[in-house]
Amino acid sequence: MAGERQSSFRFSGRYRMTGFDKTWLDLREAADHAARDHGLQKQVIDHLAAAHGQTLVVDLGAGTGSTFRAFLPEALHWRWRLVDNDPLLLIEAKRRHAGSARIECMEAHLDAPADSLFFEARLVTASALFDLVSESFLARLVSELAQTNIGLYAALNYDGVCRWDEHHPLDDEVVAAFNVHQRRDKGFGPALGPDATPVLRRLLEEQGFQVALAPSPWRLDKAHAELQRQFIFGIASAAAETGLVEEADVNDWRLARLQQAESSDCLVGHWDLFAFR
């Protein structure tokens, strides 16, 4: 049974994600919730409903509790352990859900979490996280989940696709550079970036998990204009850092894309994954 022994899991590397402040998380939440595959979420809900006794969900990189909110109202029937290295985000999570006795917040650097991190867990969740980590990071996590028989729901892992309905001649070049940057070390070793979902699927299947996948792309239109603008700034900055695109070209692309933020729809590819045994 899940949680029959305390976790000895250790993450390596420093958990140093920066820029994931409350404003950015709030800006993307509506797009995230709309993008999640609802069929896969239903599988997760059914899986947890089949558990005997109390059900504990451990959410890694929880921020202000967006994954919890994505599963409302069913989430109210489960216990939640929200894990993040940012105490300010956890304070905000507590403020937003002050009336819920089923939520506990744990501040933890994922390179050295407490031994009790996964204790009693039925499911581990993570959203928009695993494309930032290395294969060795995932291998250790999957090994721990296999030993403790805990399921995994990993949502919104970026797959390398960014596409606008109004084409720009530099789109492919800038996005390719951005994807190179996505594979740089984000604090957990060389990041998997767009390869995260197939690598995670392979690791899970090697440990005997059944794995279900579903696409969960962002579909951004003029209602998401500010999110598009912030995303464009992020892509341009990352692409420029690689040196693979001339700075002047990146600047031209960014300016053009910003001007079209309220008129050009954008698709950003992600995948959701649910694994269980």
PDB file of N, CA and C in Angstrom, residues 23-36 164 217-233 257-268 270:
ATOM      1  N   THR A  23       2.103  36.630  -9.409  1.00  0.00           N
ATOM      2  CA  THR A  23       1.490  37.300 -10.553  1.00  0.00           C
ATOM      3  C   THR A  23       1.511  36.418 -11.786  1.00  0.00           C
ATOM      4  N   TRP A  24       2.665  35.792 -12.064  1.00  0.00           N
ATOM      5  CA  TRP A  24       2.782  34.914 -13.229  1.00  0.00           C
ATOM      6  C   TRP A  24       1.893  33.684 -13.070  1.00  0.00           C
ATOM      7  N   LEU A  25       1.885  33.088 -11.884  1.00  0.00           N
ATOM      8  CA  LEU A  25       1.076  31.899 -11.665  1.00  0.00           C
ATOM      9  C   LEU A  25      -0.412  32.210 -11.818  1.00  0.00           C
ATOM     10  N   ASP A  26      -0.831  33.357 -11.302  1.00  0.00           N
ATOM     11  CA  ASP A  26      -2.233  33.752 -11.456  1.00  0.00           C
ATOM     12  C   ASP A  26      -2.572  34.016 -12.918  1.00  0.00           C
ATOM     13  N   LEU A  27      -1.628  34.618 -13.645  1.00  0.00           N
ATOM     14  CA  LEU A  27      -1.869  34.955 -15.040  1.00  0.00           C
ATOM     15  C   LEU A  27      -2.100  33.704 -15.881  1.00  0.00           C
ATOM     16  N   ARG A  28      -1.384  32.641 -15.579  1.00  0.00           N
ATOM     17  CA  ARG A  28      -1.475  31.440 -16.401  1.00  0.00           C
ATOM     18  C   ARG A  28      -2.527  30.441 -15.916  1.00  0.00           C
ATOM     19  N   GLU A  29      -3.105  30.650 -14.737  1.00  0.00           N
ATOM     20  CA  GLU A  29      -3.948  29.603 -14.156  1.00  0.00           C
ATOM     21  C   GLU A  29      -5.165  29.276 -15.014  1.00  0.00           C
ATOM     22  N   ALA A  30      -5.851  30.296 -15.526  1.00  0.00           N
ATOM     23  CA  ALA A  30      -7.045  30.017 -16.329  1.00  0.00           C
ATOM     24  C   ALA A  30      -6.689  29.209 -17.573  1.00  0.00           C
ATOM     25  N   ALA A  31      -5.575  29.566 -18.233  1.00  0.00           N
ATOM     26  CA  ALA A  31      -5.141  28.820 -19.414  1.00  0.00           C
ATOM     27  C   ALA A  31      -4.736  27.399 -19.046  1.00  0.00           C
ATOM     28  N   ASP A  32      -4.086  27.245 -17.903  1.00  0.00           N
ATOM     29  CA  ASP A  32      -3.707  25.907 -17.435  1.00  0.00           C
ATOM     30  C   ASP A  32      -4.931  25.036 -17.192  1.00  0.00           C
ATOM     31  N   HIS A  33      -5.911  25.581 -16.489  1.00  0.00           N
ATOM     32  CA  HIS A  33      -7.094  24.798 -16.154  1.00  0.00           C
ATOM     33  C   HIS A  33      -7.873  24.419 -17.403  1.00  0.00           C
ATOM     34  N   ALA A  34      -7.944  25.337 -18.357  1.00  0.00           N
ATOM     35  CA  ALA A  34      -8.649  25.029 -19.610  1.00  0.00           C
ATOM     36  C   ALA A  34      -7.906  23.984 -20.424  1.00  0.00           C
ATOM     37  N   ALA A  35      -6.575  23.974 -20.322  1.00  0.00           N
ATOM     38  CA  ALA A  35      -5.759  23.072 -21.133  1.00  0.00           C
ATOM     39  C   ALA A  35      -5.760  21.643 -20.600  1.00  0.00           C
ATOM     40  N   ARG A  36      -5.858  21.465 -19.296  1.00  0.00           N
ATOM     41  CA  ARG A  36      -5.801  20.105 -18.728  1.00  0.00           C
ATOM     42  C   ARG A  36      -6.813  19.193 -19.406  1.00  0.00           C
ATOM     43  N   TRP A 164       1.610  30.088 -33.941  1.00  0.00           N
ATOM     44  CA  TRP A 164       0.677  31.201 -34.031  1.00  0.00           C
ATOM     45  C   TRP A 164      -0.092  31.119 -35.343  1.00  0.00           C
ATOM     46  N   PRO A 217      -2.735  21.275 -24.727  1.00  0.00           N
ATOM     47  CA  PRO A 217      -2.130  22.520 -25.211  1.00  0.00           C
ATOM     48  C   PRO A 217      -2.815  23.765 -24.663  1.00  0.00           C
ATOM     49  N   TRP A 218      -2.003  24.782 -24.414  1.00  0.00           N
ATOM     50  CA  TRP A 218      -2.566  26.115 -24.247  1.00  0.00           C
ATOM     51  C   TRP A 218      -3.160  26.539 -25.590  1.00  0.00           C
ATOM     52  N   ARG A 219      -4.343  27.114 -25.564  1.00  0.00           N
ATOM     53  CA  ARG A 219      -4.939  27.731 -26.753  1.00  0.00           C
ATOM     54  C   ARG A 219      -5.252  29.173 -26.377  1.00  0.00           C
ATOM     55  N   LEU A 220      -4.355  30.057 -26.765  1.00  0.00           N
ATOM     56  CA  LEU A 220      -4.406  31.441 -26.314  1.00  0.00           C
ATOM     57  C   LEU A 220      -4.970  32.338 -27.404  1.00  0.00           C
ATOM     58  N   ASP A 221      -5.926  33.195 -27.022  1.00  0.00           N
ATOM     59  CA  ASP A 221      -6.488  34.159 -27.958  1.00  0.00           C
ATOM     60  C   ASP A 221      -6.418  35.543 -27.315  1.00  0.00           C
ATOM     61  N   LYS A 222      -7.202  36.486 -27.823  1.00  0.00           N
ATOM     62  CA  LYS A 222      -7.118  37.859 -27.328  1.00  0.00           C
ATOM     63  C   LYS A 222      -7.502  37.970 -25.850  1.00  0.00           C
ATOM     64  N   ALA A 223      -8.282  37.009 -25.358  1.00  0.00           N
ATOM     65  CA  ALA A 223      -8.621  37.012 -23.940  1.00  0.00           C
ATOM     66  C   ALA A 223      -7.412  36.725 -23.064  1.00  0.00           C
ATOM     67  N   HIS A 224      -6.364  36.167 -23.672  1.00  0.00           N
ATOM     68  CA  HIS A 224      -5.125  35.851 -22.953  1.00  0.00           C
ATOM     69  C   HIS A 224      -3.987  36.769 -23.414  1.00  0.00           C
ATOM     70  N   ALA A 225      -4.315  37.981 -23.825  1.00  0.00           N
ATOM     71  CA  ALA A 225      -3.302  38.844 -24.436  1.00  0.00           C
ATOM     72  C   ALA A 225      -2.121  39.105 -23.501  1.00  0.00           C
ATOM     73  N   GLU A 226      -2.386  39.338 -22.229  1.00  0.00           N
ATOM     74  CA  GLU A 226      -1.284  39.620 -21.306  1.00  0.00           C
ATOM     75  C   GLU A 226      -0.431  38.374 -21.083  1.00  0.00           C
ATOM     76  N   LEU A 227      -1.059  37.217 -20.986  1.00  0.00           N
ATOM     77  CA  LEU A 227      -0.295  35.975 -20.880  1.00  0.00           C
ATOM     78  C   LEU A 227       0.555  35.781 -22.129  1.00  0.00           C
ATOM     79  N   GLN A 228      -0.013  36.048 -23.304  1.00  0.00           N
ATOM     80  CA  GLN A 228       0.777  35.946 -24.533  1.00  0.00           C
ATOM     81  C   GLN A 228       1.976  36.890 -24.480  1.00  0.00           C
ATOM     82  N   ARG A 229       1.754  38.112 -24.026  1.00  0.00           N
ATOM     83  CA  ARG A 229       2.862  39.072 -23.981  1.00  0.00           C
ATOM     84  C   ARG A 229       3.977  38.592 -23.062  1.00  0.00           C
ATOM     85  N   GLN A 230       3.622  38.127 -21.877  1.00  0.00           N
ATOM     86  CA  GLN A 230       4.641  37.651 -20.946  1.00  0.00           C
ATOM     87  C   GLN A 230       5.359  36.419 -21.494  1.00  0.00           C
ATOM     88  N   PHE A 231       4.605  35.544 -22.150  1.00  0.00           N
ATOM     89  CA  PHE A 231       5.202  34.351 -22.743  1.00  0.00           C
ATOM     90  C   PHE A 231       6.160  34.730 -23.869  1.00  0.00           C
ATOM     91  N   ILE A 232       5.778  35.694 -24.689  1.00  0.00           N
ATOM     92  CA  ILE A 232       6.643  36.162 -25.782  1.00  0.00           C
ATOM     93  C   ILE A 232       7.932  36.759 -25.236  1.00  0.00           C
ATOM     94  N   PHE A 233       7.820  37.566 -24.195  1.00  0.00           N
ATOM     95  CA  PHE A 233       9.031  38.105 -23.566  1.00  0.00           C
ATOM     96  C   PHE A 233       9.939  36.971 -23.098  1.00  0.00           C
ATOM     97  N   ARG A 257       5.559  40.135 -32.525  1.00  0.00           N
ATOM     98  CA  ARG A 257       4.655  39.257 -31.789  1.00  0.00           C
ATOM     99  C   ARG A 257       3.865  40.032 -30.725  1.00  0.00           C
ATOM    100  N   LEU A 258       4.515  40.968 -30.049  1.00  0.00           N
ATOM    101  CA  LEU A 258       3.824  41.773 -29.048  1.00  0.00           C
ATOM    102  C   LEU A 258       2.713  42.598 -29.685  1.00  0.00           C
ATOM    103  N   GLN A 259       2.980  43.098 -30.870  1.00  0.00           N
ATOM    104  CA  GLN A 259       1.975  43.898 -31.566  1.00  0.00           C
ATOM    105  C   GLN A 259       0.774  43.051 -31.985  1.00  0.00           C
ATOM    106  N   GLN A 260       0.982  41.755 -32.146  1.00  0.00           N
ATOM    107  CA  GLN A 260      -0.092  40.860 -32.578  1.00  0.00           C
ATOM    108  C   GLN A 260      -0.752  40.100 -31.424  1.00  0.00           C
ATOM    109  N   ALA A 261      -0.368  40.415 -30.192  1.00  0.00           N
ATOM    110  CA  ALA A 261      -0.837  39.636 -29.043  1.00  0.00           C
ATOM    111  C   ALA A 261      -2.354  39.637 -28.909  1.00  0.00           C
ATOM    112  N   GLU A 262      -3.007  40.658 -29.376  1.00  0.00           N
ATOM    113  CA  GLU A 262      -4.461  40.733 -29.255  1.00  0.00           C
ATOM    114  C   GLU A 262      -5.173  40.324 -30.545  1.00  0.00           C
ATOM    115  N   SER A 263      -4.413  39.923 -31.542  1.00  0.00           N
ATOM    116  CA  SER A 263      -5.059  39.537 -32.803  1.00  0.00           C
ATOM    117  C   SER A 263      -4.670  38.146 -33.279  1.00  0.00           C
ATOM    118  N   SER A 264      -3.546  37.604 -32.801  1.00  0.00           N
ATOM    119  CA  SER A 264      -3.068  36.308 -33.279  1.00  0.00           C
ATOM    120  C   SER A 264      -3.220  35.255 -32.193  1.00  0.00           C
ATOM    121  N   ASP A 265      -3.942  34.185 -32.499  1.00  0.00           N
ATOM    122  CA  ASP A 265      -4.071  33.083 -31.550  1.00  0.00           C
ATOM    123  C   ASP A 265      -2.771  32.290 -31.498  1.00  0.00           C
ATOM    124  N   CYS A 266      -2.525  31.668 -30.357  1.00  0.00           N
ATOM    125  CA  CYS A 266      -1.274  30.931 -30.141  1.00  0.00           C
ATOM    126  C   CYS A 266      -1.585  29.582 -29.514  1.00  0.00           C
ATOM    127  N   LEU A 267      -0.921  28.552 -30.009  1.00  0.00           N
ATOM    128  CA  LEU A 267      -1.009  27.220 -29.427  1.00  0.00           C
ATOM    129  C   LEU A 267       0.356  26.842 -28.862  1.00  0.00           C
ATOM    130  N   VAL A 268       0.376  26.431 -27.600  1.00  0.00           N
ATOM    131  CA  VAL A 268       1.610  25.980 -26.942  1.00  0.00           C
ATOM    132  C   VAL A 268       1.381  24.544 -26.484  1.00  0.00           C
ATOM    133  N   HIS A 270       1.506  20.957 -24.754  1.00  0.00           N
ATOM    134  CA  HIS A 270       1.804  20.287 -23.479  1.00  0.00           C
ATOM    135  C   HIS A 270       1.200  18.892 -23.530  1.00  0.00           C
TER     136      HIS A 270
END
